[in-house]
XYZ file of C-alpha atoms in Angstrom:
624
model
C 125.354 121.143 92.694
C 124.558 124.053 95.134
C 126.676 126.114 96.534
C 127.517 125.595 100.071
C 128.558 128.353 102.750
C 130.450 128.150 105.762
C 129.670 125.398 107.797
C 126.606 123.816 105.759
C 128.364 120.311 106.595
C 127.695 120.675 110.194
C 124.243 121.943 109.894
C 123.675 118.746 106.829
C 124.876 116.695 109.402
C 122.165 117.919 111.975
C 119.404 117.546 109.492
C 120.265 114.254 108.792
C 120.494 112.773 111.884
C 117.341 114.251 112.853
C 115.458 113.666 110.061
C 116.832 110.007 109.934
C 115.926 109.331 113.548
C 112.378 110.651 112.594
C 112.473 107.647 110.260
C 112.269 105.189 112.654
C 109.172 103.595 113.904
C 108.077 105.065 116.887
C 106.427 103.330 120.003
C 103.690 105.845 121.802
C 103.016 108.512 123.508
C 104.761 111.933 124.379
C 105.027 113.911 121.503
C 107.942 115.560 122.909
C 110.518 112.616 122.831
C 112.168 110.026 120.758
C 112.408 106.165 120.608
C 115.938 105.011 122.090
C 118.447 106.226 119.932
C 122.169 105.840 119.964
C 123.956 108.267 118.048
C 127.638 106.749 117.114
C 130.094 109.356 116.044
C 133.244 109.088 114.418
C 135.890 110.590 116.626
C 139.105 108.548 114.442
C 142.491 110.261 113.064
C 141.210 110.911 109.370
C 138.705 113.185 111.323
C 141.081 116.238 111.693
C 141.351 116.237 107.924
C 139.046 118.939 106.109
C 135.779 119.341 104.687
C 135.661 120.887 101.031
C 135.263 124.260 102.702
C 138.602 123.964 104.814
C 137.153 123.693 107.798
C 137.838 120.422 109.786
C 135.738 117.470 109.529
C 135.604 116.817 113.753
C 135.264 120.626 114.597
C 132.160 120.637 111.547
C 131.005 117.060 113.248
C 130.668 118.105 117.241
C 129.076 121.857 115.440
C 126.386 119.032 114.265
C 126.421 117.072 117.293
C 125.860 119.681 119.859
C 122.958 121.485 117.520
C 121.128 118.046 117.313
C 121.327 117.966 121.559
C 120.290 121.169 122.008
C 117.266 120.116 119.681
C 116.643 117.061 121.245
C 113.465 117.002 123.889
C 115.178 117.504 127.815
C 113.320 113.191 128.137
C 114.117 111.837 124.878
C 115.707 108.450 125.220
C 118.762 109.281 123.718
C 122.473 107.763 123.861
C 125.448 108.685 122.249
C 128.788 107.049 121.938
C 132.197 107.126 119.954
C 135.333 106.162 118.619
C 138.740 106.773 118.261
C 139.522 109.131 120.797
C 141.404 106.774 123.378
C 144.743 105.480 121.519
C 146.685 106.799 118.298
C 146.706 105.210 114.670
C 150.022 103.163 114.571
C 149.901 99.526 113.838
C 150.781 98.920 117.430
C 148.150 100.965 119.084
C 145.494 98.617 116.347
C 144.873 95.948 119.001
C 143.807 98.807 121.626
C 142.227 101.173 119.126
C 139.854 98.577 117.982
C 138.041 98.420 121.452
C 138.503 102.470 121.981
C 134.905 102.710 122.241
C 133.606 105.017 124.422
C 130.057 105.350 125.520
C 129.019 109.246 126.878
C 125.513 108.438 127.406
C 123.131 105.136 127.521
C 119.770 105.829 126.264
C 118.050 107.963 128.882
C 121.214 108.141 130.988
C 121.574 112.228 130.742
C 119.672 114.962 129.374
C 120.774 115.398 125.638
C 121.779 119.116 126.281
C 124.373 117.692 129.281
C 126.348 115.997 126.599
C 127.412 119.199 124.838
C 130.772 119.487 126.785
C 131.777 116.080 126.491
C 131.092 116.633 122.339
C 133.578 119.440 122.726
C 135.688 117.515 124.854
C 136.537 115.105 121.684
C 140.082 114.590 120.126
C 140.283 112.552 117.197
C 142.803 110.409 117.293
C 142.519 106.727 116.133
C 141.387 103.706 114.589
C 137.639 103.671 112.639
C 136.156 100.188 114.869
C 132.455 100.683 113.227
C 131.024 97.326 113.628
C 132.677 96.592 117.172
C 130.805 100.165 118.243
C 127.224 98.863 116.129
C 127.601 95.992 118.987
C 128.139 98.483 121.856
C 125.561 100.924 120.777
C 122.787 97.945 120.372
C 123.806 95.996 123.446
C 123.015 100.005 124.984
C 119.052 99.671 123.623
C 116.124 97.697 124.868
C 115.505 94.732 123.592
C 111.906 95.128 122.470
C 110.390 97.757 120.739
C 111.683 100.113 118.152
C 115.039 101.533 118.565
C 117.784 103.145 115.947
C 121.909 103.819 115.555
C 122.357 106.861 113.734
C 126.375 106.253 112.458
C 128.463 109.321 111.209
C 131.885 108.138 109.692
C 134.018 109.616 107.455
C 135.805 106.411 105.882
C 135.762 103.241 106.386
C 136.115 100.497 108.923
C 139.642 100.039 109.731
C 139.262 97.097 112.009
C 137.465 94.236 110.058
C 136.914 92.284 109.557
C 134.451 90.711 110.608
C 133.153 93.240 108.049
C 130.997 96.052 109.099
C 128.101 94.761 107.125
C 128.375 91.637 108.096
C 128.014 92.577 111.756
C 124.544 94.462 110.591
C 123.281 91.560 109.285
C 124.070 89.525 112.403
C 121.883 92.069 114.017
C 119.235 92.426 112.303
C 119.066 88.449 112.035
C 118.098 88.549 115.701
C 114.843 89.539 114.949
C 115.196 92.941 116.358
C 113.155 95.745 115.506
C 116.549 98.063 115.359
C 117.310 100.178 112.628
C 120.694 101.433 111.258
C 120.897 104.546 109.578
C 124.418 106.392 108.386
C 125.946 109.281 107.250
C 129.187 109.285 104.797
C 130.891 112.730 105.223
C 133.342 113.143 102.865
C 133.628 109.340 102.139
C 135.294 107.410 99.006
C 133.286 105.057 97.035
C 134.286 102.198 99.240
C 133.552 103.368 102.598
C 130.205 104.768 100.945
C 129.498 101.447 99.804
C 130.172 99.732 102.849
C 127.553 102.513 104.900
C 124.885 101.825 102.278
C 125.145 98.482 103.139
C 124.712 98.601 106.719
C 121.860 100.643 106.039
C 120.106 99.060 103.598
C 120.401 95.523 105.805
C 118.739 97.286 108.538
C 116.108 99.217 106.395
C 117.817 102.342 107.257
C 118.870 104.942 105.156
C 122.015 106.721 103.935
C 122.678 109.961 103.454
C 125.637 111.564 101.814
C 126.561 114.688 103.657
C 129.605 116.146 100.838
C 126.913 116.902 98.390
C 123.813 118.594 98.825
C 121.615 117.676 96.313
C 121.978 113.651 97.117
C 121.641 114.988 100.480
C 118.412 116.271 99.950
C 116.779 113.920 98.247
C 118.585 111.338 100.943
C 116.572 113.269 103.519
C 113.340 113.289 101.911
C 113.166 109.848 101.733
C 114.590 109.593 105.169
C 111.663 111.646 106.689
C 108.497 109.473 105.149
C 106.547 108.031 107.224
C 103.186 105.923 107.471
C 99.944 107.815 109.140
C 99.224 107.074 112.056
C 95.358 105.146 112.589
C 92.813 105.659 115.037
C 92.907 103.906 118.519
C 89.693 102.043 119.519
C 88.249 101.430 122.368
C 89.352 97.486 123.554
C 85.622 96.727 125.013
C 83.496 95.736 121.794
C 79.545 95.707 121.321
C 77.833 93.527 118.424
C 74.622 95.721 117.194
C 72.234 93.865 115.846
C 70.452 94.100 112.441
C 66.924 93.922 113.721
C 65.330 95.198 116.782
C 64.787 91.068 118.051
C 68.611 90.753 118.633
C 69.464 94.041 119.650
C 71.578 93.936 122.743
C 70.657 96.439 125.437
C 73.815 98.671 126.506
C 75.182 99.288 129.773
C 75.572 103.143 130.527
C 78.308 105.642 131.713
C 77.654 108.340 133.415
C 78.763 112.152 133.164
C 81.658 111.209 135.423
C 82.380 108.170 133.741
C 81.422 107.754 130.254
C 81.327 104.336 129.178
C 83.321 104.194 125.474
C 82.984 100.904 123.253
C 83.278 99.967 120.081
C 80.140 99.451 118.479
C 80.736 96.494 115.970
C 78.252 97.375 112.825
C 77.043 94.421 110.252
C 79.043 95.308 107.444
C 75.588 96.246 104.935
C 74.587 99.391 102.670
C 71.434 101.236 103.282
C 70.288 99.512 106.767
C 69.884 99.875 110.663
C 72.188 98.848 113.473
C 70.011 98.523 116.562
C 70.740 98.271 120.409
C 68.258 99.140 123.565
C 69.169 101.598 126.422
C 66.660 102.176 129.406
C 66.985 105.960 131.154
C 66.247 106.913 134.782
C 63.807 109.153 135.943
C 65.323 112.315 135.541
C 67.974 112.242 133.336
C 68.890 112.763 129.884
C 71.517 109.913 127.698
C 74.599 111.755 125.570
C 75.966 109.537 122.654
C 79.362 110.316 121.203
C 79.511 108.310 118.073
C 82.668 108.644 115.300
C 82.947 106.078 112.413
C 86.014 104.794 111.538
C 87.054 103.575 108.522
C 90.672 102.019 107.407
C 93.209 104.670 107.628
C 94.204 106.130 104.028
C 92.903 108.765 101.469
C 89.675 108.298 99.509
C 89.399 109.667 95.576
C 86.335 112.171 95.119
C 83.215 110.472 96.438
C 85.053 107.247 97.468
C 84.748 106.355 101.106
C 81.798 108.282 101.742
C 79.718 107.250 104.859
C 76.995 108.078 107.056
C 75.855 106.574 110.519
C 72.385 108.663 111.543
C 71.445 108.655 115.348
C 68.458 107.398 116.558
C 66.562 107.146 119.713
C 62.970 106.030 119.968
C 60.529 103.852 121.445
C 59.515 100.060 120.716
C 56.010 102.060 119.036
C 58.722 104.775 116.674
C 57.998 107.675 118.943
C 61.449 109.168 118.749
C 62.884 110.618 122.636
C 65.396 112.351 120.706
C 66.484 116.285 121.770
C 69.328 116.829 118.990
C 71.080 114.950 116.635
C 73.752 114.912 113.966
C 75.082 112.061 111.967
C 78.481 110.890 111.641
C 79.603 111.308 108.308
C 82.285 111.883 105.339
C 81.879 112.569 102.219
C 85.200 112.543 101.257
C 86.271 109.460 102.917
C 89.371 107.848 104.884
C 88.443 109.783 107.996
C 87.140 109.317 111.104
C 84.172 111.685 111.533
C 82.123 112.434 114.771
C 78.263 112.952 115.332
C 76.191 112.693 118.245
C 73.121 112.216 119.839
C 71.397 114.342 123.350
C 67.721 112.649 124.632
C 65.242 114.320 125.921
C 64.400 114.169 129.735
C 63.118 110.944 130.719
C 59.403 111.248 132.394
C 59.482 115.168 131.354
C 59.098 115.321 127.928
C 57.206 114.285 125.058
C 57.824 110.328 123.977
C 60.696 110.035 126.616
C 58.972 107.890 129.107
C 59.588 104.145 127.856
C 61.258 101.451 129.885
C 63.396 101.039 126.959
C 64.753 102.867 123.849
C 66.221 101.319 120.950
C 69.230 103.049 120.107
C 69.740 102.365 116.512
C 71.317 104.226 113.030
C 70.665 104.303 109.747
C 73.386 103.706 107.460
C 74.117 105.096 103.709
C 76.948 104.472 101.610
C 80.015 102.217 102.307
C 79.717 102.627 106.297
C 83.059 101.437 108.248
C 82.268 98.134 111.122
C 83.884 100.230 113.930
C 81.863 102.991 115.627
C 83.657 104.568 118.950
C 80.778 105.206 121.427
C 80.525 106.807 123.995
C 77.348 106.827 125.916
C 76.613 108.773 129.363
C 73.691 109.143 131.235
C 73.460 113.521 132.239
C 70.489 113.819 135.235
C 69.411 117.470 134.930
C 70.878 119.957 136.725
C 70.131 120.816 140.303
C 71.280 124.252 140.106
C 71.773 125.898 136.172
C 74.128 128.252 137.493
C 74.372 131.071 135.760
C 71.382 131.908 134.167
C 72.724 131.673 130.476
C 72.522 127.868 131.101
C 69.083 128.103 131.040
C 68.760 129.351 127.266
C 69.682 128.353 124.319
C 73.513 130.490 123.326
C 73.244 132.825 120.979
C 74.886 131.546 117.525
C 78.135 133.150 115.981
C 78.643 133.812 112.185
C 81.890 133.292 110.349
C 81.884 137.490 110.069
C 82.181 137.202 114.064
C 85.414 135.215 114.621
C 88.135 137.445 115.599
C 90.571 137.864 112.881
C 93.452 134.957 112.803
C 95.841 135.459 115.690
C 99.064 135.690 116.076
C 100.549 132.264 116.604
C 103.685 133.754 118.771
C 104.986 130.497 121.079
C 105.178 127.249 120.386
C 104.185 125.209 123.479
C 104.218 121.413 123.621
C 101.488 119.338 123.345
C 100.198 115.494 123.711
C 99.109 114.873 120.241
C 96.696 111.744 119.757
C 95.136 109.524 117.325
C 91.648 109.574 119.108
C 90.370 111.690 121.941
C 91.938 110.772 125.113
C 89.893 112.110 128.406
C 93.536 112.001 130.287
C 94.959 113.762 128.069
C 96.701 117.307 129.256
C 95.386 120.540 127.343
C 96.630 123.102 125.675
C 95.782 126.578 124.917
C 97.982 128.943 122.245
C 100.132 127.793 119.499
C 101.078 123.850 118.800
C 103.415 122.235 115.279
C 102.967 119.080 114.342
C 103.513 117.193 111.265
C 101.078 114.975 109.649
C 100.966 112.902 106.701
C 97.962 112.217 103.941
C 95.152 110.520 105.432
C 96.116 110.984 109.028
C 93.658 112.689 111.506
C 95.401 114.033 114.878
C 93.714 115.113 117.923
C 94.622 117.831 120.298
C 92.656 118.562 123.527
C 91.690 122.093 124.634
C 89.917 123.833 127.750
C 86.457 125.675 126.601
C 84.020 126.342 130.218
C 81.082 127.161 130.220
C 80.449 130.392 128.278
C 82.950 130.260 126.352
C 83.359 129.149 122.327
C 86.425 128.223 120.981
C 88.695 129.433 117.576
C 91.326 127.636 116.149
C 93.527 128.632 113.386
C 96.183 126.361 111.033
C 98.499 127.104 108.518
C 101.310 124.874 106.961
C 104.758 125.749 107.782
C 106.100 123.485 105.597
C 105.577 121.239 102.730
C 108.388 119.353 101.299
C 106.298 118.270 98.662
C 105.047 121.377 97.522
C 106.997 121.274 93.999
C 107.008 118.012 93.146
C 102.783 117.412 92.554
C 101.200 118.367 89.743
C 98.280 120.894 90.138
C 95.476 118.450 90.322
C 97.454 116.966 93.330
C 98.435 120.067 94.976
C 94.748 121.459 94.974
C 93.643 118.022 96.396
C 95.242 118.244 99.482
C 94.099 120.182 102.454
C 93.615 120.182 106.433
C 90.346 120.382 108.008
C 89.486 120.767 111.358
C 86.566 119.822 113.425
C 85.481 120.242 117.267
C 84.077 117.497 119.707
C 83.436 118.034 123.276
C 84.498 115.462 126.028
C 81.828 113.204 124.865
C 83.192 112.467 121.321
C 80.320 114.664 120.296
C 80.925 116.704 117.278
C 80.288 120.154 117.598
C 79.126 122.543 114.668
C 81.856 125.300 113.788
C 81.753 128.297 111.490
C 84.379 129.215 108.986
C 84.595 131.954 105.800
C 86.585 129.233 104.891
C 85.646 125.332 105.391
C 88.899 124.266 104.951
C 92.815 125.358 104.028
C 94.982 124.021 101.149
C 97.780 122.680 102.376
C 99.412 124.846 99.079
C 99.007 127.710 100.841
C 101.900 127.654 102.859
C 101.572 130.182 105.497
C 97.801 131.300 105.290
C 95.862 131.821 108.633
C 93.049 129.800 108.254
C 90.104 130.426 110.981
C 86.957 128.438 112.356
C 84.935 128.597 115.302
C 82.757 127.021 117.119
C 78.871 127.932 116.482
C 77.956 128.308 120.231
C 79.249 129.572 123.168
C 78.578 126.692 125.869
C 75.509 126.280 127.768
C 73.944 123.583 128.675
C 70.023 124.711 126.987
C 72.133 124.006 124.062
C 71.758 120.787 123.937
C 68.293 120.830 122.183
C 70.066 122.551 119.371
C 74.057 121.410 118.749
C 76.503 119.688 120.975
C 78.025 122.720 122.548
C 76.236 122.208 125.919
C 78.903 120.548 128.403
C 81.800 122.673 129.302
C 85.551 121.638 130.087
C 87.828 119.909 127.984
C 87.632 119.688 124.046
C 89.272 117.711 121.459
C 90.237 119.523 118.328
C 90.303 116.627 115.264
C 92.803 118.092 111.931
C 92.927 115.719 109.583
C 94.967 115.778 106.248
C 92.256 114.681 103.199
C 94.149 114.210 99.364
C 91.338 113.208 97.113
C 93.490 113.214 93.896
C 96.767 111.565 94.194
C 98.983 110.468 91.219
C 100.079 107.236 92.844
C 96.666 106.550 93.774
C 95.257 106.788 97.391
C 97.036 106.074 100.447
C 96.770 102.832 102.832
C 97.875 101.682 106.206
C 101.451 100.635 104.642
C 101.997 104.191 102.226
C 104.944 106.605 103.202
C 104.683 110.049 102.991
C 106.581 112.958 103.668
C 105.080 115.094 106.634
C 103.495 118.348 106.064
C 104.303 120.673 109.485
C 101.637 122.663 110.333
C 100.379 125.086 113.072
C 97.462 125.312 114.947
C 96.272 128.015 117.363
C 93.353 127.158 119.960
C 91.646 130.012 121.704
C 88.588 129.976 123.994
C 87.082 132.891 123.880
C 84.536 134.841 125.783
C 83.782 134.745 129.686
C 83.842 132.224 131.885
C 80.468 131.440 133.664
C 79.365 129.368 136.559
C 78.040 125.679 135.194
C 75.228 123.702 136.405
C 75.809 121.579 139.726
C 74.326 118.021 138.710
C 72.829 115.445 140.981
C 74.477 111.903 141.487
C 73.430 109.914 138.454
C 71.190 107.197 139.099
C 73.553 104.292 137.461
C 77.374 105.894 138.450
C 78.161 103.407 140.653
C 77.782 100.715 137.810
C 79.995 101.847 134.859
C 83.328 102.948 134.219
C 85.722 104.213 132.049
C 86.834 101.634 129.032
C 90.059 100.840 128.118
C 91.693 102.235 125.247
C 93.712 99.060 122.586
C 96.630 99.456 122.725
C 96.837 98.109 118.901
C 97.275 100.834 116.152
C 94.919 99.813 113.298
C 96.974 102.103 110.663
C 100.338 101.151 111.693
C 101.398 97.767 111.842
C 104.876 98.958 113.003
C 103.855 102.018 115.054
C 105.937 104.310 113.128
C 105.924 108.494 113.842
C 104.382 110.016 116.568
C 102.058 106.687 118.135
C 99.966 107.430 121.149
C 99.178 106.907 124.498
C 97.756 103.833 125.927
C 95.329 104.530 128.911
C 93.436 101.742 131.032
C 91.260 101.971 134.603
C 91.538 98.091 136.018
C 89.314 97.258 138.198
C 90.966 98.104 141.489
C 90.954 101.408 139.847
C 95.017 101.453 139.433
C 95.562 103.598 136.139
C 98.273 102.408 134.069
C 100.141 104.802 131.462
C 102.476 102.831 129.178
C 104.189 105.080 127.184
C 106.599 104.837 124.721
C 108.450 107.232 122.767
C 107.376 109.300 119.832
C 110.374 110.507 117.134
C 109.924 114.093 117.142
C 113.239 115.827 116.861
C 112.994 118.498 114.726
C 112.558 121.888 115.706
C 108.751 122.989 117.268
């Protein structure tokens, strides 16, 4: 047992509600907010009684209350109600104390940090009505989707029966996706029993907050989570396996790439072809990133490779720069790309048609997000560094790891997202083995970019073994708006998620200009998606899957253009813009069947050109 301090019960109480809310499956988008929560609190008589350090249970309960509030995120979908503070605890005042339910907030109603005074505002004073205030707090949630109760009682429920279990099972026998999880402070063994129950009906958890080493471990198992998968593209393309079948592609354009995914026949050590045909005057961009099935790979497990090709029906390749897609650890999604040459200027590009095809090694996933654009060639290069190939930093000229100072918020995303807002300076998130995350960042023209991680925390961290612990690590790669990946440098190429608190540092290998893009992918300025993803090639229990949970690792990550900002090139009117448009992202999470953690946002262009942002909520309470 460890020793506990003044007012460690209130603060348990705040980690436990948080962490238990971050249990719950969570629906999409903003990484700022929560799925719709109702937090019940026990407000009854037996609450003015002490907690083993003297102090009393309510004042140690609204200390826990108000600190999970102020915590909360100012749009999180977040109710609260309680009990017993409308009638006393005689046996005539029963009747009216077992419908003294009183709801502060619906879901959404208020801004969490409004509720503070009416927390403060609580006397406890009656009867314990849990399962009539389970009702009230899920008649308070939507319907669909998921949702949670977070319960904090200290006893049990004085008004049953029906008993309080019983009433979770009635609710969870509607089919609901609503989860119940509770908190005993300072509870018997029969009250305790009877909150395990409710929780364990609902596939909640329970947490003990009178002793801190069951609380502990309650919370760790209360914060797992499954990783969140990559979101394809909805629009699909069957390649062929010989150049007779191949399909010819419709193009994007620079304003409006045109992202698919590129179905692949599922075979080892062979070519997936498809035909493009390029306008005078122009040059086609391909973004390509495999994607295999969410999870971790063991050491050479997984590994993959989709090589870019462009050439003509006679093999003459109209190819400026390429670089495959590829993993060689596995269980990743990992970006390549491919830039033509200048159709009717230079050598081999002036065919009526290409075959776009790659050449596959190893055990190569079926999906392939492409993106495809057609770029005409620049008007006007701007400034004149446009029209020369950047020179190339070395790992010994990245600044030295910053400072991460701020947090600021961020949309976080399974898959690049060309809505999504960006962020420069300092960003936590937490992310589980096998999960890749994307964040999206400003770099202009002239400018390279440096990001630096380090893990902030690691619950884990003394429970592996030291084959596991070295096994695990974040790595971090760049793509430009394209989906095209970018090369970086590093002293470094990746961090170990062991070494909590290390600055790790790479860059990207050119500063932008569009002459690049006979050499690397750094030749289109704006925004930026910076990929992290969490690799574990030794794990005791084997590798992960779709349906493994994991407790988050919380990391930070620092993104910093650097250099100065230059005047771009001024591009003509493609030839084809008026015939594509952007694709529509599924809204179905391959590595999540339930959506669970931070899920992410859903973006479509119809064809009246209405865009339509669903959004749901993503459970993200504690602390940035």
């Amino acid at each position: 047992m460890f020793g506990r301090p003044p007012l460690v019960t209130a603060v348990s109480i705040i980690a436990t509600i948080a962490l238990m809310v971050l249990a719950t499956p969570p629906v999409a988008t903003a990484a700022d907010a929560l799925a719709p929560t109702v937090v019940v609190l026990d407000a009854s008589g037996s609450m003015t009684e002490t907690d083993a350090n003297g102090q009393m249970r309510m004042d140690a309960a609204k200390q826990a209350a108000n600190d999970f509030l102020g915590q909360a995120p100012e749009n999180a979908q977040l109710g609260l109600v309680t009990y017993g503070t409308g009638t006393g605890s005689s046996d005539a005042e029963k009747e009216a104390g077992c419908r003294d339910i009183t709801v502060l907030s619906k879901p959404g109603e208020r801004r969490p940090q409004d509720l503070t005074r009416d927390v403060d505002g609580l006397q406890p004073r009656g009867y314990t009505p849990i399962g009539n205030s389970l009702l009230k707090a899920n008649e308070l949630l939507p319907r669909e989707g998921a949702r949670s109760i977070v319960l904090v009682s200290d006893g049990i429920d004085t008004c049953a029966p029906p008993p309080v279990c019983e009433v979770a099972k009635q609710l969870k026998a509607q089919g609901t996706e609503l989860v119940v999880h509770t908190i005993g402070f300072m509870v018997d063994d029969a009250a305790r029993a009877e909150l395990e129950c409710v929780a364990q009906v609902t596939g909640g958890t329970y947490a003990d907050a009178s002793s801190a080493e069951s609380l502990s471990a309650t919370l760790k198992q209360a914060s797992q989570r499954k990783a969140e998968g990559y979101q394809l593209p909805s629009e699909e393309v069957e390649f062929a396996s010989d150049k007779e079948g191949a399909p010819q592609l419709e193009l994007g354009t620079l304003e409006k790439p045109r992202r698919v995914t590129a179905k692949m026949p599922r075979r080892e050590g062979k070519k997936s072809f498809a035909k493009v045909s390029i306008p005078q005057g122009h040059r086609l961009a391909v973004g390509l990133t495999g994607v295999p099935p969410i999870g971790t790979q063991r050491v050479l497990e997984g590994k993959f490779q989709y090589a870019p090709n462009l050439k003509s029906a006679d093999d003459l390749s109209c190819q400026a720069s390429a670089t495959p897609a590829g993993d060689a650890d596995g269980g990743r999604p990992m970006s390549g790309y491919l830039i033509s040459g200048v159709q009717g200027k230079d050598d081999y590009c002036d065919e009526d048609f290409y075959y776009l095809y790659f050449d596959e090694m190893w055990e190569v996933p079926e999906n392939v997000d492409l993106t495809l654009a057609l770029v005409p060639e620049p008007d006007n290069f701007g400034d004149d560094s446009n029209k020369s190939v950047a020179k190339p930093r070395a790992a010994g000229d990245l600044e030295a790891p910053v400072d991460t100072g701020d947090i600021v918020s961020a949309q976080l995303m399974t898959q690049p997202d060309s809505d999504a807002a960006e962020v420069t300076g300092s960003v936590e998130a937490e992310i589980v083995e096998g999960e890749t995350q994307y964040f999206a960042v400003p770099v202009e023209w002239g400018q390279a970019l440096n990001a630096t991680i380090e893990v902030v925390e690691d619950p884990r961290q003394h429970d592996l073994d030291p084959f596991e612990r070295t096994a695990r690590a974040l790595e971090l790669h760049v793509l430009n708006q394209l989906g095209q990946l970018e090369e970086i440098v590093w002293e470094q190429s990746l961090l170990r998620v062991e070494e909590i608190g290390k600055k790790h540092t790479v860059g990207t290998k050119y500063p932008i200009s569009y002459a690049n893009a006979t050499e690397d992918a750094a030749w289109l300025g704006g925004k930026h998606f910076v990929q992290v993803s969490f690799t574990s090639t030794h794990r005791e229990d084997g590798p992960t899957d779709a349906t493994t949970e994991i407790i988050p690792v919380k990391y930070r990550l620092t993104l910093t253009p650097v250099g100065k900002k230059v005047q771009g090139p001024e591009f003509k009117q493609s030839a084809t813009q008026s015939k594509t448009s952007t694709t529509e992202t599924s809204a179905e999470n391959e590595g999540s069947p339930v959506n669970r953690t931070l899920v992410y946002a859903l973006v479509g262009v119809t064809t009246l050109a209405v865009i339509a942002l669903i959004f749901a909520i993503v459970m993200a309470l504690r602390k940035r």
